[in-house]
mmCIF file of C-alpha atoms and ligand atoms in Angstrom:
data_model
loop_
_atom_site.group_PDB
_atom_site.id
_atom_site.type_symbol
_atom_site.label_atom_id
_atom_site.label_comp_id
_atom_site.label_asym_id
_atom_site.label_seq_id
_atom_site.Cartn_x
_atom_site.Cartn_y
_atom_site.Cartn_z
ATOM 1 C CA MET A 19 -11.865 -6.545 8.700
ATOM 2 C CA ASP A 20 -9.552 -3.575 8.353
ATOM 3 C CA HIS A 21 -6.302 -5.279 7.376
ATOM 4 C CA ALA A 22 -5.452 -2.620 4.778
ATOM 5 C CA ALA A 23 -5.002 -0.180 7.670
ATOM 6 C CA THR A 24 -2.705 -2.518 9.552
ATOM 7 C CA THR A 25 -2.286 -6.137 10.653
ATOM 8 C CA PRO A 26 -1.406 -7.834 13.940
ATOM 9 C CA VAL A 27 2.223 -8.884 14.339
ATOM 10 C CA ALA A 28 2.371 -12.652 13.720
ATOM 11 C CA PRO A 29 3.556 -14.686 16.754
ATOM 12 C CA GLU A 30 6.520 -16.037 14.751
ATOM 13 C CA VAL A 31 7.513 -12.463 13.860
ATOM 14 C CA LEU A 32 7.352 -11.358 17.482
ATOM 15 C CA GLU A 33 9.445 -14.350 18.494
ATOM 16 C CA ALA A 34 12.092 -13.557 15.870
ATOM 17 C CA MET A 35 12.231 -9.897 16.949
ATOM 18 C CA ASN A 36 12.323 -10.437 20.708
ATOM 19 C CA PRO A 37 16.066 -11.100 21.260
ATOM 20 C CA TYR A 38 16.978 -7.917 19.361
ATOM 21 C CA PHE A 39 15.352 -5.693 21.976
ATOM 22 C CA SER A 40 17.360 -7.014 24.912
ATOM 23 C CA GLU A 41 20.167 -9.585 24.753
ATOM 24 C CA LYS A 42 21.117 -8.814 21.120
ATOM 25 C CA PHE A 43 20.667 -5.065 21.418
ATOM 26 C CA GLY A 44 23.792 -3.917 19.572
ATOM 27 C CA ASN A 45 24.112 -0.988 17.210
ATOM 28 C CA SER A 46 24.906 -2.454 13.805
ATOM 29 C CA ALA A 47 27.501 0.284 13.262
ATOM 30 C CA SER A 48 29.595 -0.755 16.309
ATOM 31 C CA LEU A 49 32.758 -2.748 15.742
ATOM 32 C CA HIS A 50 32.508 -4.955 18.834
ATOM 33 C CA TYR A 51 30.731 -8.270 19.325
ATOM 34 C CA PHE A 52 27.285 -6.755 19.972
ATOM 35 C CA GLY A 53 27.556 -4.560 16.906
ATOM 36 C CA ARG A 54 28.625 -7.442 14.712
ATOM 37 C CA GLU A 55 25.764 -9.555 16.006
ATOM 38 C CA ALA A 56 23.270 -6.814 15.079
ATOM 39 C CA GLU A 57 24.938 -6.252 11.724
ATOM 40 C CA ASN A 58 24.788 -9.949 10.881
ATOM 41 C CA ALA A 59 21.071 -10.014 11.667
ATOM 42 C CA LEU A 60 20.533 -6.872 9.613
ATOM 43 C CA GLU A 61 22.420 -8.204 6.604
ATOM 44 C CA ASP A 62 20.763 -11.645 6.835
ATOM 45 C CA ALA A 63 17.392 -9.877 6.742
ATOM 46 C CA ARG A 64 18.492 -7.716 3.813
ATOM 47 C CA ARG A 65 19.701 -10.772 1.874
ATOM 48 C CA TYR A 66 16.502 -12.666 2.554
ATOM 49 C CA ILE A 67 14.268 -9.777 1.524
ATOM 50 C CA ALA A 68 16.337 -9.066 -1.601
ATOM 51 C CA LYS A 69 16.011 -12.702 -2.652
ATOM 52 C CA PHE A 70 12.254 -12.526 -2.154
ATOM 53 C CA PHE A 71 12.065 -9.564 -4.549
ATOM 54 C CA GLY A 72 14.615 -11.100 -6.935
ATOM 55 C CA VAL A 73 16.994 -8.150 -6.495
ATOM 56 C CA LYS A 74 20.453 -7.569 -5.007
ATOM 57 C CA PRO A 75 20.914 -7.006 -1.252
ATOM 58 C CA GLU A 76 22.678 -3.683 -1.880
ATOM 59 C CA GLU A 77 19.534 -2.479 -3.651
ATOM 60 C CA ILE A 78 17.440 -2.686 -0.446
ATOM 61 C CA PHE A 79 17.364 0.402 1.801
ATOM 62 C CA PHE A 80 15.512 0.137 5.096
ATOM 63 C CA THR A 81 13.304 3.039 6.170
ATOM 64 C CA SER A 82 10.799 3.824 8.911
ATOM 65 C CA GLY A 83 7.896 2.656 6.750
ATOM 66 C CA GLY A 84 6.011 3.170 3.521
ATOM 67 C CA THR A 85 5.622 6.925 3.920
ATOM 68 C CA GLU A 86 9.348 7.473 4.265
ATOM 69 C CA ALA A 87 10.097 5.132 1.357
ATOM 70 C CA ASP A 88 7.686 7.108 -0.855
ATOM 71 C CA ASN A 89 9.238 10.418 0.266
ATOM 72 C CA LEU A 90 12.745 9.125 -0.399
ATOM 73 C CA ALA A 91 11.792 7.891 -3.877
ATOM 74 C CA LEU A 92 10.225 11.151 -5.025
ATOM 75 C CA LYS A 93 12.350 13.720 -3.198
ATOM 76 C CA GLY A 94 15.539 11.686 -3.671
ATOM 77 C CA ILE A 95 15.139 11.527 -7.460
ATOM 78 C CA ALA A 96 13.965 15.157 -7.607
ATOM 79 C CA SER A 97 16.974 16.268 -5.601
ATOM 80 C CA ALA A 98 19.394 14.342 -7.846
ATOM 81 C CA PHE A 99 17.969 15.979 -10.997
ATOM 82 C CA GLY A 100 17.336 19.449 -9.568
ATOM 83 C CA LYS A 101 14.432 20.129 -11.921
ATOM 84 C CA GLY A 102 12.010 18.269 -14.155
ATOM 85 C CA HIS A 103 8.633 16.647 -14.618
ATOM 86 C CA ILE A 104 7.055 13.854 -12.547
ATOM 87 C CA ILE A 105 4.070 11.708 -13.523
ATOM 88 C CA THR A 106 1.821 10.108 -10.930
ATOM 89 C CA SER A 107 -1.905 9.339 -10.612
ATOM 90 C CA GLN A 108 -4.840 11.003 -8.899
ATOM 91 C CA ILE A 109 -5.459 7.942 -6.708
ATOM 92 C CA GLU A 110 -2.063 7.537 -5.041
ATOM 93 C CA HIS A 111 -1.691 7.384 -1.276
ATOM 94 C CA HIS A 112 -1.135 10.773 0.365
ATOM 95 C CA ALA A 113 2.478 9.760 1.020
ATOM 96 C CA ILE A 114 2.922 10.238 -2.736
ATOM 97 C CA LEU A 115 0.362 12.969 -3.437
ATOM 98 C CA HIS A 116 1.432 15.325 -0.653
ATOM 99 C CA THR A 117 5.098 14.760 -1.499
ATOM 100 C CA ALA A 118 4.360 15.550 -5.158
ATOM 101 C CA LYS A 119 2.509 18.713 -4.105
ATOM 102 C CA TRP A 120 5.514 19.734 -2.003
ATOM 103 C CA LEU A 121 7.782 19.187 -4.994
ATOM 104 C CA GLU A 122 5.456 21.349 -7.124
ATOM 105 C CA ASN A 123 5.932 24.102 -4.552
ATOM 106 C CA HIS A 124 9.671 23.632 -4.990
ATOM 107 C CA GLY A 125 9.725 24.129 -8.749
ATOM 108 C CA PHE A 126 8.964 20.669 -10.136
ATOM 109 C CA ASP A 127 6.206 20.047 -12.627
ATOM 110 C CA VAL A 128 3.790 17.212 -11.746
ATOM 111 C CA THR A 129 1.084 15.534 -13.852
ATOM 112 C CA TYR A 130 -1.619 13.673 -11.910
ATOM 113 C CA LEU A 131 -3.080 11.144 -14.357
ATOM 114 C CA PRO A 132 -6.816 10.447 -14.187
ATOM 115 C CA VAL A 133 -8.174 6.897 -13.805
ATOM 116 C CA ASP A 134 -11.194 5.130 -15.288
ATOM 117 C CA LYS A 135 -14.307 4.072 -13.357
ATOM 118 C CA TYR A 136 -12.496 1.034 -11.923
ATOM 119 C CA GLY A 137 -9.500 3.055 -10.861
ATOM 120 C CA PHE A 138 -7.145 1.922 -13.633
ATOM 121 C CA VAL A 139 -4.393 4.160 -14.912
ATOM 122 C CA ASN A 140 -4.193 3.796 -18.700
ATOM 123 C CA PRO A 141 -0.592 2.925 -19.756
ATOM 124 C CA GLU A 142 -1.196 4.868 -22.989
ATOM 125 C CA ASP A 143 -1.812 7.991 -20.911
ATOM 126 C CA VAL A 144 1.563 7.442 -19.256
ATOM 127 C CA GLU A 145 3.223 7.134 -22.660
ATOM 128 C CA LYS A 146 1.489 10.273 -23.995
ATOM 129 C CA THR A 147 2.434 12.277 -20.913
ATOM 130 C CA ILE A 148 6.151 11.447 -20.870
ATOM 131 C CA ARG A 149 8.187 14.494 -21.894
ATOM 132 C CA LYS A 150 11.859 15.114 -22.559
ATOM 133 C CA ASP A 151 12.229 16.457 -19.024
ATOM 134 C CA THR A 152 10.257 13.670 -17.273
ATOM 135 C CA ILE A 153 12.441 12.301 -14.484
ATOM 136 C CA LEU A 154 10.087 9.874 -12.741
ATOM 137 C CA VAL A 155 6.802 8.004 -13.082
ATOM 138 C CA SER A 156 5.226 6.836 -9.811
ATOM 139 C CA ILE A 157 2.145 4.611 -10.016
ATOM 140 C CA MET A 158 1.013 2.424 -7.125
ATOM 141 C CA HIS A 159 0.813 -1.362 -7.488
ATOM 142 C CA ALA A 160 -2.618 -1.627 -5.878
ATOM 143 C CA ASN A 161 -4.869 1.029 -4.443
ATOM 144 C CA ASN A 162 -5.306 0.980 -0.671
ATOM 145 C CA GLU A 163 -8.957 2.065 -0.790
ATOM 146 C CA ILE A 164 -10.657 0.282 -3.679
ATOM 147 C CA GLY A 165 -8.079 -2.500 -4.138
ATOM 148 C CA THR A 166 -7.606 -2.024 -7.901
ATOM 149 C CA ILE A 167 -4.388 -3.644 -9.170
ATOM 150 C CA GLU A 168 -2.685 -1.319 -11.641
ATOM 151 C CA PRO A 169 -1.060 -2.484 -14.913
ATOM 152 C CA ILE A 170 2.443 -1.770 -13.595
ATOM 153 C CA GLU A 171 4.160 -4.261 -15.887
ATOM 154 C CA GLU A 172 2.988 -2.337 -18.959
ATOM 155 C CA ILE A 173 3.739 1.017 -17.347
ATOM 156 C CA GLY A 174 7.213 -0.213 -16.362
ATOM 157 C CA LYS A 175 7.902 -1.308 -19.957
ATOM 158 C CA ILE A 176 6.890 2.117 -21.286
ATOM 159 C CA CYS A 177 9.131 3.875 -18.763
ATOM 160 C CA ARG A 178 12.026 1.619 -19.726
ATOM 161 C CA LYS A 179 11.435 2.386 -23.428
ATOM 162 C CA TYR A 180 11.730 6.125 -22.775
ATOM 163 C CA GLY A 181 14.532 5.804 -20.206
ATOM 164 C CA VAL A 182 12.391 7.288 -17.409
ATOM 165 C CA TYR A 183 12.630 5.924 -13.852
ATOM 166 C CA PHE A 184 9.591 4.002 -12.634
ATOM 167 C CA HIS A 185 8.627 3.895 -8.942
ATOM 168 C CA THR A 186 5.765 1.837 -7.550
ATOM 169 C CA ASP A 187 4.200 2.038 -4.102
ATOM 170 C CA ALA A 188 3.703 -1.657 -3.349
ATOM 171 C CA VAL A 189 2.730 -1.159 0.301
ATOM 172 C CA GLN A 190 -0.583 -2.959 -0.198
ATOM 173 C CA THR A 191 0.721 -5.796 -2.373
ATOM 174 C CA VAL A 192 3.998 -7.105 -0.953
ATOM 175 C CA GLY A 193 3.283 -10.535 0.489
ATOM 176 C CA LYS A 194 -0.232 -10.559 -0.968
ATOM 177 C CA ILE A 195 0.304 -10.963 -4.721
ATOM 178 C CA PRO A 196 3.445 -11.487 -6.845
ATOM 179 C CA ILE A 197 5.529 -8.384 -7.523
ATOM 180 C CA PRO A 198 6.737 -7.990 -11.121
ATOM 181 C CA THR A 199 10.060 -6.276 -10.360
ATOM 182 C CA LYS A 200 11.476 -6.549 -13.914
ATOM 183 C CA ASN A 201 10.938 -2.977 -15.131
ATOM 184 C CA ILE A 202 10.716 -1.332 -11.729
ATOM 185 C CA ASP A 203 13.498 1.023 -10.639
ATOM 186 C CA LEU A 204 12.181 1.887 -7.184
ATOM 187 C CA LEU A 205 9.622 0.144 -4.958
ATOM 188 C CA SER A 206 8.170 1.002 -1.533
ATOM 189 C CA SER A 207 7.076 -1.580 1.022
ATOM 190 C CA SER A 208 5.990 -1.488 4.666
ATOM 191 C CA ALA A 209 6.140 -4.317 7.226
ATOM 192 C CA HIS A 210 2.964 -3.585 9.173
ATOM 193 C CA LYS A 211 0.686 -4.431 6.252
ATOM 194 C CA LEU A 212 1.917 -8.035 6.181
ATOM 195 C CA TYR A 213 1.880 -9.081 9.851
ATOM 196 C CA GLY A 214 5.180 -7.371 10.604
ATOM 197 C CA PRO A 215 5.823 -4.473 13.003
ATOM 198 C CA LYS A 216 4.904 -0.825 12.470
ATOM 199 C CA GLY A 217 7.665 1.690 11.830
ATOM 200 C CA VAL A 218 9.765 -0.313 9.397
ATOM 201 C CA GLY A 219 9.730 -0.378 5.622
ATOM 202 C CA LEU A 220 12.051 -0.311 2.677
ATOM 203 C CA LEU A 221 12.801 1.306 -0.615
ATOM 204 C CA TYR A 222 14.228 -0.883 -3.345
ATOM 205 C CA ILE A 223 16.506 1.224 -5.531
ATOM 206 C CA LYS A 224 17.892 -0.460 -8.632
ATOM 207 C CA ASN A 225 21.657 -0.199 -8.966
ATOM 208 C CA GLY A 226 22.641 2.831 -11.004
ATOM 209 C CA VAL A 227 19.537 4.929 -10.321
ATOM 210 C CA LYS A 228 20.460 8.593 -9.864
ATOM 211 C CA ILE A 229 19.117 9.476 -6.419
ATOM 212 C CA GLU A 230 20.211 11.510 -3.414
ATOM 213 C CA PRO A 231 19.469 10.919 0.264
ATOM 214 C CA ILE A 232 16.893 13.162 1.920
ATOM 215 C CA GLN A 233 17.975 12.387 5.481
ATOM 216 C CA HIS A 234 21.572 13.041 6.470
ATOM 217 C CA GLY A 235 23.649 11.869 9.393
ATOM 218 C CA GLY A 236 25.947 8.971 10.198
ATOM 219 C CA GLY A 237 25.790 7.439 6.731
ATOM 220 C CA HIS A 238 23.763 4.307 7.499
ATOM 221 C CA GLU A 239 22.236 2.286 4.660
ATOM 222 C CA ARG A 240 25.241 3.102 2.460
ATOM 223 C CA GLY A 241 24.653 6.806 2.968
ATOM 224 C CA MET A 242 21.127 6.679 1.523
ATOM 225 C CA ARG A 243 19.257 6.772 4.829
ATOM 226 C CA SER A 244 21.135 7.844 7.914
ATOM 227 C CA GLY A 245 19.828 6.791 11.312
ATOM 228 C CA THR A 246 20.584 3.733 13.440
ATOM 229 C CA GLU A 247 18.740 0.815 11.863
ATOM 230 C CA ASN A 248 15.706 -0.630 13.603
ATOM 231 C CA VAL A 249 17.308 -4.071 13.810
ATOM 232 C CA ALA A 250 14.453 -5.786 15.681
ATOM 233 C CA GLY A 251 11.932 -4.320 13.241
ATOM 234 C CA ILE A 252 13.972 -5.316 10.216
ATOM 235 C CA VAL A 253 14.408 -8.876 11.537
ATOM 236 C CA GLY A 254 10.620 -8.943 12.025
ATOM 237 C CA PHE A 255 10.074 -7.592 8.504
ATOM 238 C CA ALA A 256 12.179 -10.433 7.035
ATOM 239 C CA LYS A 257 10.267 -13.008 9.090
ATOM 240 C CA ALA A 258 6.944 -11.520 7.967
ATOM 241 C CA ILE A 259 8.078 -11.797 4.352
ATOM 242 C CA GLU A 260 9.178 -15.402 4.918
ATOM 243 C CA LEU A 261 5.718 -16.273 6.281
ATOM 244 C CA ALA A 262 3.941 -14.366 3.512
ATOM 245 C CA LYS A 263 5.976 -16.169 0.857
ATOM 246 C CA LYS A 264 5.098 -19.541 2.346
ATOM 247 C CA HIS A 265 1.358 -18.883 2.454
ATOM 248 C CA MET A 266 0.842 -16.324 -0.324
ATOM 249 C CA ASP A 267 -0.740 -18.402 -3.102
ATOM 250 C CA LYS A 268 -3.039 -20.375 -0.837
ATOM 251 C CA GLU A 269 -3.987 -17.345 1.229
ATOM 252 C CA ALA A 270 -4.700 -15.228 -1.863
ATOM 253 C CA LYS A 271 -7.080 -17.918 -3.139
ATOM 254 C CA ARG A 272 -8.775 -18.271 0.251
ATOM 255 C CA LEU A 273 -9.198 -14.519 0.728
ATOM 256 C CA SER A 274 -10.449 -14.009 -2.828
ATOM 257 C CA ALA A 275 -13.150 -16.628 -2.243
ATOM 258 C CA LEU A 276 -14.182 -15.000 1.055
ATOM 259 C CA ARG A 277 -14.133 -11.556 -0.569
ATOM 260 C CA ASP A 278 -16.314 -12.738 -3.470
ATOM 261 C CA GLU A 279 -18.808 -14.263 -1.060
ATOM 262 C CA LEU A 280 -18.952 -11.012 0.915
ATOM 263 C CA ILE A 281 -19.440 -9.025 -2.291
ATOM 264 C CA LYS A 282 -22.187 -11.367 -3.522
ATOM 265 C CA GLU A 283 -24.110 -11.169 -0.241
ATOM 266 C CA THR A 284 -23.683 -7.431 0.266
ATOM 267 C CA LEU A 285 -24.745 -6.491 -3.250
ATOM 268 C CA LYS A 286 -28.131 -8.091 -2.498
ATOM 269 C CA ILE A 287 -28.852 -4.863 -0.614
ATOM 270 C CA GLY A 288 -30.743 -2.427 -2.845
ATOM 271 C CA ASP A 289 -29.014 0.747 -4.094
ATOM 272 C CA SER A 290 -25.556 -0.627 -3.416
ATOM 273 C CA TRP A 291 -22.557 -1.101 -5.685
ATOM 274 C CA LEU A 292 -18.974 -2.324 -5.694
ATOM 275 C CA ASN A 293 -16.161 0.202 -6.047
ATOM 276 C CA GLY A 294 -13.062 -0.968 -7.923
ATOM 277 C CA HIS A 295 -12.802 -3.807 -10.433
ATOM 278 C CA PRO A 296 -14.718 -7.071 -9.795
ATOM 279 C CA THR A 297 -11.659 -9.308 -10.322
ATOM 280 C CA LYS A 298 -8.498 -7.223 -10.774
ATOM 281 C CA ARG A 299 -8.496 -6.260 -7.109
ATOM 282 C CA LEU A 300 -6.559 -7.188 -3.976
ATOM 283 C CA PRO A 301 -7.579 -10.628 -2.685
ATOM 284 C CA GLY A 302 -8.959 -9.329 0.621
ATOM 285 C CA ASN A 303 -10.487 -6.031 -0.523
ATOM 286 C CA ALA A 304 -14.229 -5.370 -0.766
ATOM 287 C CA HIS A 305 -15.336 -1.746 -1.142
ATOM 288 C CA PHE A 306 -19.006 -0.825 -1.332
ATOM 289 C CA GLY A 307 -21.104 2.209 -1.974
ATOM 290 C CA PHE A 308 -24.592 2.616 -0.479
ATOM 291 C CA LYS A 309 -27.059 5.284 -1.446
ATOM 292 C CA PHE A 310 -28.755 7.430 1.215
ATOM 293 C CA ILE A 311 -26.329 6.786 4.078
ATOM 294 C CA GLU A 312 -23.177 8.154 5.632
ATOM 295 C CA GLY A 313 -20.159 5.847 5.779
ATOM 296 C CA GLU A 314 -19.162 7.183 9.219
ATOM 297 C CA ALA A 315 -22.504 6.158 10.774
ATOM 298 C CA LEU A 316 -22.147 2.744 9.164
ATOM 299 C CA ILE A 317 -18.661 2.265 10.603
ATOM 300 C CA LEU A 318 -19.757 3.257 14.110
ATOM 301 C CA LEU A 319 -22.745 0.898 14.122
ATOM 302 C CA LEU A 320 -20.635 -1.946 12.735
ATOM 303 C CA ASP A 321 -18.023 -1.217 15.395
ATOM 304 C CA GLU A 322 -20.727 -1.699 18.053
ATOM 305 C CA MET A 323 -21.329 -5.127 16.525
ATOM 306 C CA GLY A 324 -17.649 -6.018 16.773
ATOM 307 C CA ILE A 325 -16.755 -5.361 13.144
ATOM 308 C CA ALA A 326 -13.782 -3.103 12.459
ATOM 309 C CA ALA A 327 -14.200 -1.550 9.011
ATOM 310 C CA SER A 328 -13.261 1.670 7.290
ATOM 311 C CA THR A 329 -14.785 4.276 5.020
ATOM 312 C CA GLY A 330 -11.619 4.571 2.956
ATOM 313 C CA SER A 331 -7.990 4.857 3.928
ATOM 314 C CA ALA A 332 -7.209 5.002 7.636
ATOM 315 C CA CYS A 333 -5.230 8.185 7.131
ATOM 316 C CA SER A 334 -8.171 10.117 5.714
ATOM 317 C CA SER A 335 -10.945 8.415 7.643
ATOM 318 C CA LYS A 336 -11.147 11.224 10.189
ATOM 319 C CA SER A 337 -11.594 13.835 7.519
ATOM 320 C CA LEU A 338 -15.021 14.724 6.188
ATOM 321 C CA LYS A 339 -13.749 15.450 2.709
ATOM 322 C CA PRO A 340 -14.859 12.791 0.213
ATOM 323 C CA SER A 341 -12.044 10.422 -0.642
ATOM 324 C CA HIS A 342 -9.854 11.595 -3.532
ATOM 325 C CA VAL A 343 -9.883 8.032 -4.865
ATOM 326 C CA LEU A 344 -13.664 7.823 -5.010
ATOM 327 C CA THR A 345 -14.032 11.219 -6.651
ATOM 328 C CA ALA A 346 -11.320 10.230 -9.168
ATOM 329 C CA ILE A 347 -13.333 7.145 -10.226
ATOM 330 C CA GLY A 348 -16.259 9.453 -10.896
ATOM 331 C CA LEU A 349 -18.430 9.203 -7.780
ATOM 332 C CA LYS A 350 -20.389 12.272 -6.746
ATOM 333 C CA PRO A 351 -19.513 13.545 -3.246
ATOM 334 C CA GLU A 352 -22.784 12.186 -1.784
ATOM 335 C CA GLU A 353 -22.051 8.757 -3.326
ATOM 336 C CA ALA A 354 -18.488 8.808 -2.048
ATOM 337 C CA HIS A 355 -19.737 9.537 1.495
ATOM 338 C CA GLY A 356 -21.778 6.326 1.672
ATOM 339 C CA SER A 357 -18.830 3.999 1.312
ATOM 340 C CA LEU A 358 -17.534 1.042 3.244
ATOM 341 C CA ARG A 359 -14.204 -0.758 2.946
ATOM 342 C CA LEU A 360 -13.716 -4.234 4.373
ATOM 343 C CA THR A 361 -10.242 -5.732 4.053
ATOM 344 C CA LEU A 362 -9.866 -9.357 5.041
ATOM 345 C CA GLY A 363 -6.871 -11.057 6.580
ATOM 346 C CA LYS A 364 -5.507 -14.275 7.952
ATOM 347 C CA ASP A 365 -7.842 -14.594 10.938
ATOM 348 C CA ASN A 366 -11.061 -13.996 9.000
ATOM 349 C CA ASN A 367 -13.139 -17.043 8.101
ATOM 350 C CA GLU A 368 -16.448 -17.953 6.467
ATOM 351 C CA GLU A 369 -18.321 -17.409 9.699
ATOM 352 C CA ASP A 370 -17.017 -13.823 9.865
ATOM 353 C CA ILE A 371 -18.181 -13.200 6.308
ATOM 354 C CA LYS A 372 -21.675 -14.413 7.073
ATOM 355 C CA TYR A 373 -21.814 -12.367 10.262
ATOM 356 C CA ALA A 374 -20.510 -9.251 8.503
ATOM 357 C CA ALA A 375 -22.864 -9.593 5.523
ATOM 358 C CA ASP A 376 -25.888 -9.902 7.853
ATOM 359 C CA ALA A 377 -24.675 -7.036 10.016
ATOM 360 C CA ILE A 378 -24.143 -4.724 7.025
ATOM 361 C CA GLN A 379 -27.635 -5.474 5.776
ATOM 362 C CA ASP A 380 -29.183 -4.720 9.201
ATOM 363 C CA VAL A 381 -27.201 -1.542 9.680
ATOM 364 C CA VAL A 382 -27.881 -0.200 6.182
ATOM 365 C CA GLU A 383 -31.631 -0.811 6.675
ATOM 366 C CA LYS A 384 -31.569 0.857 10.065
ATOM 367 C CA LEU A 385 -29.738 3.922 8.767
ATOM 368 C CA ARG A 386 -31.932 4.266 5.726
ATOM 369 C CA LYS A 387 -35.031 4.312 7.919
ATOM 370 C CA ILE A 388 -33.776 7.453 9.607
ATOM 371 C CA SER A 389 -32.039 8.939 6.564
ATOM 372 C CA PRO A 390 -33.180 12.446 5.618
ATOM 373 C CA PHE A 391 -32.033 11.704 2.031
ATOM 374 C CA LYS A 392 -34.345 8.730 1.490
ATOM 375 C CA LYS A 393 -37.923 9.583 0.677
HETATM 376 N N1 PLP B 8 1.239 3.679 0.665
HETATM 377 C C1 PLP B 8 0.100 2.950 0.714
HETATM 378 C C2 PLP B 8 -0.528 2.473 -0.548
HETATM 379 C C3 PLP B 8 -0.479 2.652 1.959
HETATM 380 O O1 PLP B 8 -1.602 1.944 2.009
HETATM 381 C C4 PLP B 8 0.162 3.115 3.134
HETATM 382 C C5 PLP B 8 -0.435 2.885 4.464
HETATM 383 O O2 PLP B 8 -1.608 3.069 4.693
HETATM 384 C C6 PLP B 8 1.350 3.858 3.012
HETATM 385 C C7 PLP B 8 1.862 4.113 1.759
HETATM 386 C C8 PLP B 8 2.084 4.368 4.206
HETATM 387 O O3 PLP B 8 2.799 3.333 4.827
HETATM 388 P P1 PLP B 8 3.289 3.482 6.354
HETATM 389 O O4 PLP B 8 2.057 3.360 7.194
HETATM 390 O O5 PLP B 8 4.238 2.347 6.550
HETATM 391 O O6 PLP B 8 3.954 4.806 6.479
#
């Protein structure tokens, strides 16, 4: 129940990738037969993925994952403009926040918009914050910790109105919910969140966007991202998207029902609450707060019972600092520490939900009995 951290590679994806490790091992830049074979696979994947997003194949740039796509979006635009103002939110993934911080250290001005108690960015705040020198707005499609789905259509419209580029980190939403690409100029995605392999992602860059590469070399990906393409990974990414497209609507409904059942059962525990919005959240995401306990202890006891869960994002789960997302929605540090994220995926079923809900109840009771905070 930690599918927001990563997902298993689907058997069909593995099967599609397999030949590209051995018999079809060519470098897509080579002119000979093996190179052409790899290039054909690469371009087929690019065409397929572009069609899925409703964009042009030449607007898809493959990267090593979501982190690199986010870095390329922010640093690439910043580099093309040389100076200016960037707007993002306080609840972005660290791939955005740490990149923005780095840009601040290199002379750019960054505004980190606050969010409300559900984690929503207010589009009006975006509009009020846009300045003459604003070069980019970057707001995630859905938050990886609390699952809140941001109003990116409205934000995109505002950016378009002011002629400011709009980037969205859609790492948690591609293949899970529809992506409204209409007013988006740049979009990050990563294969391993949708039953594809780790280490492959993409940045969609709308034709005409002023951006410079941040990685230089042999000129792959039309000069935007040098480095021999991960052909097997990219073929797997396309297959993962094909599977997601086929099952998306049905799976979103199924996961939402399981999620709601889990939320209903878990909130029967006293002094507990749901983080994020009750309905405008990712289909598989349930994120709870419990008074008087430590999330880490909860995770370890659940792990002993065979349940893989998380306190927040996988990247920050080894740090003892309260999550920046939970503090941004207004939780006190002690409230943020008692949190639990369960993210459901294709192999979870009703039986798992029942088992998890019972287990959480047992473990919370057990921990509260020994809690020094509970009188
Ligand atoms: N952005 C979001 C919202 C994420 O959830 C993640 C992964 O946790 C990333 C970016 C980073 O993606 P990757 O693991 O492919 O580098």
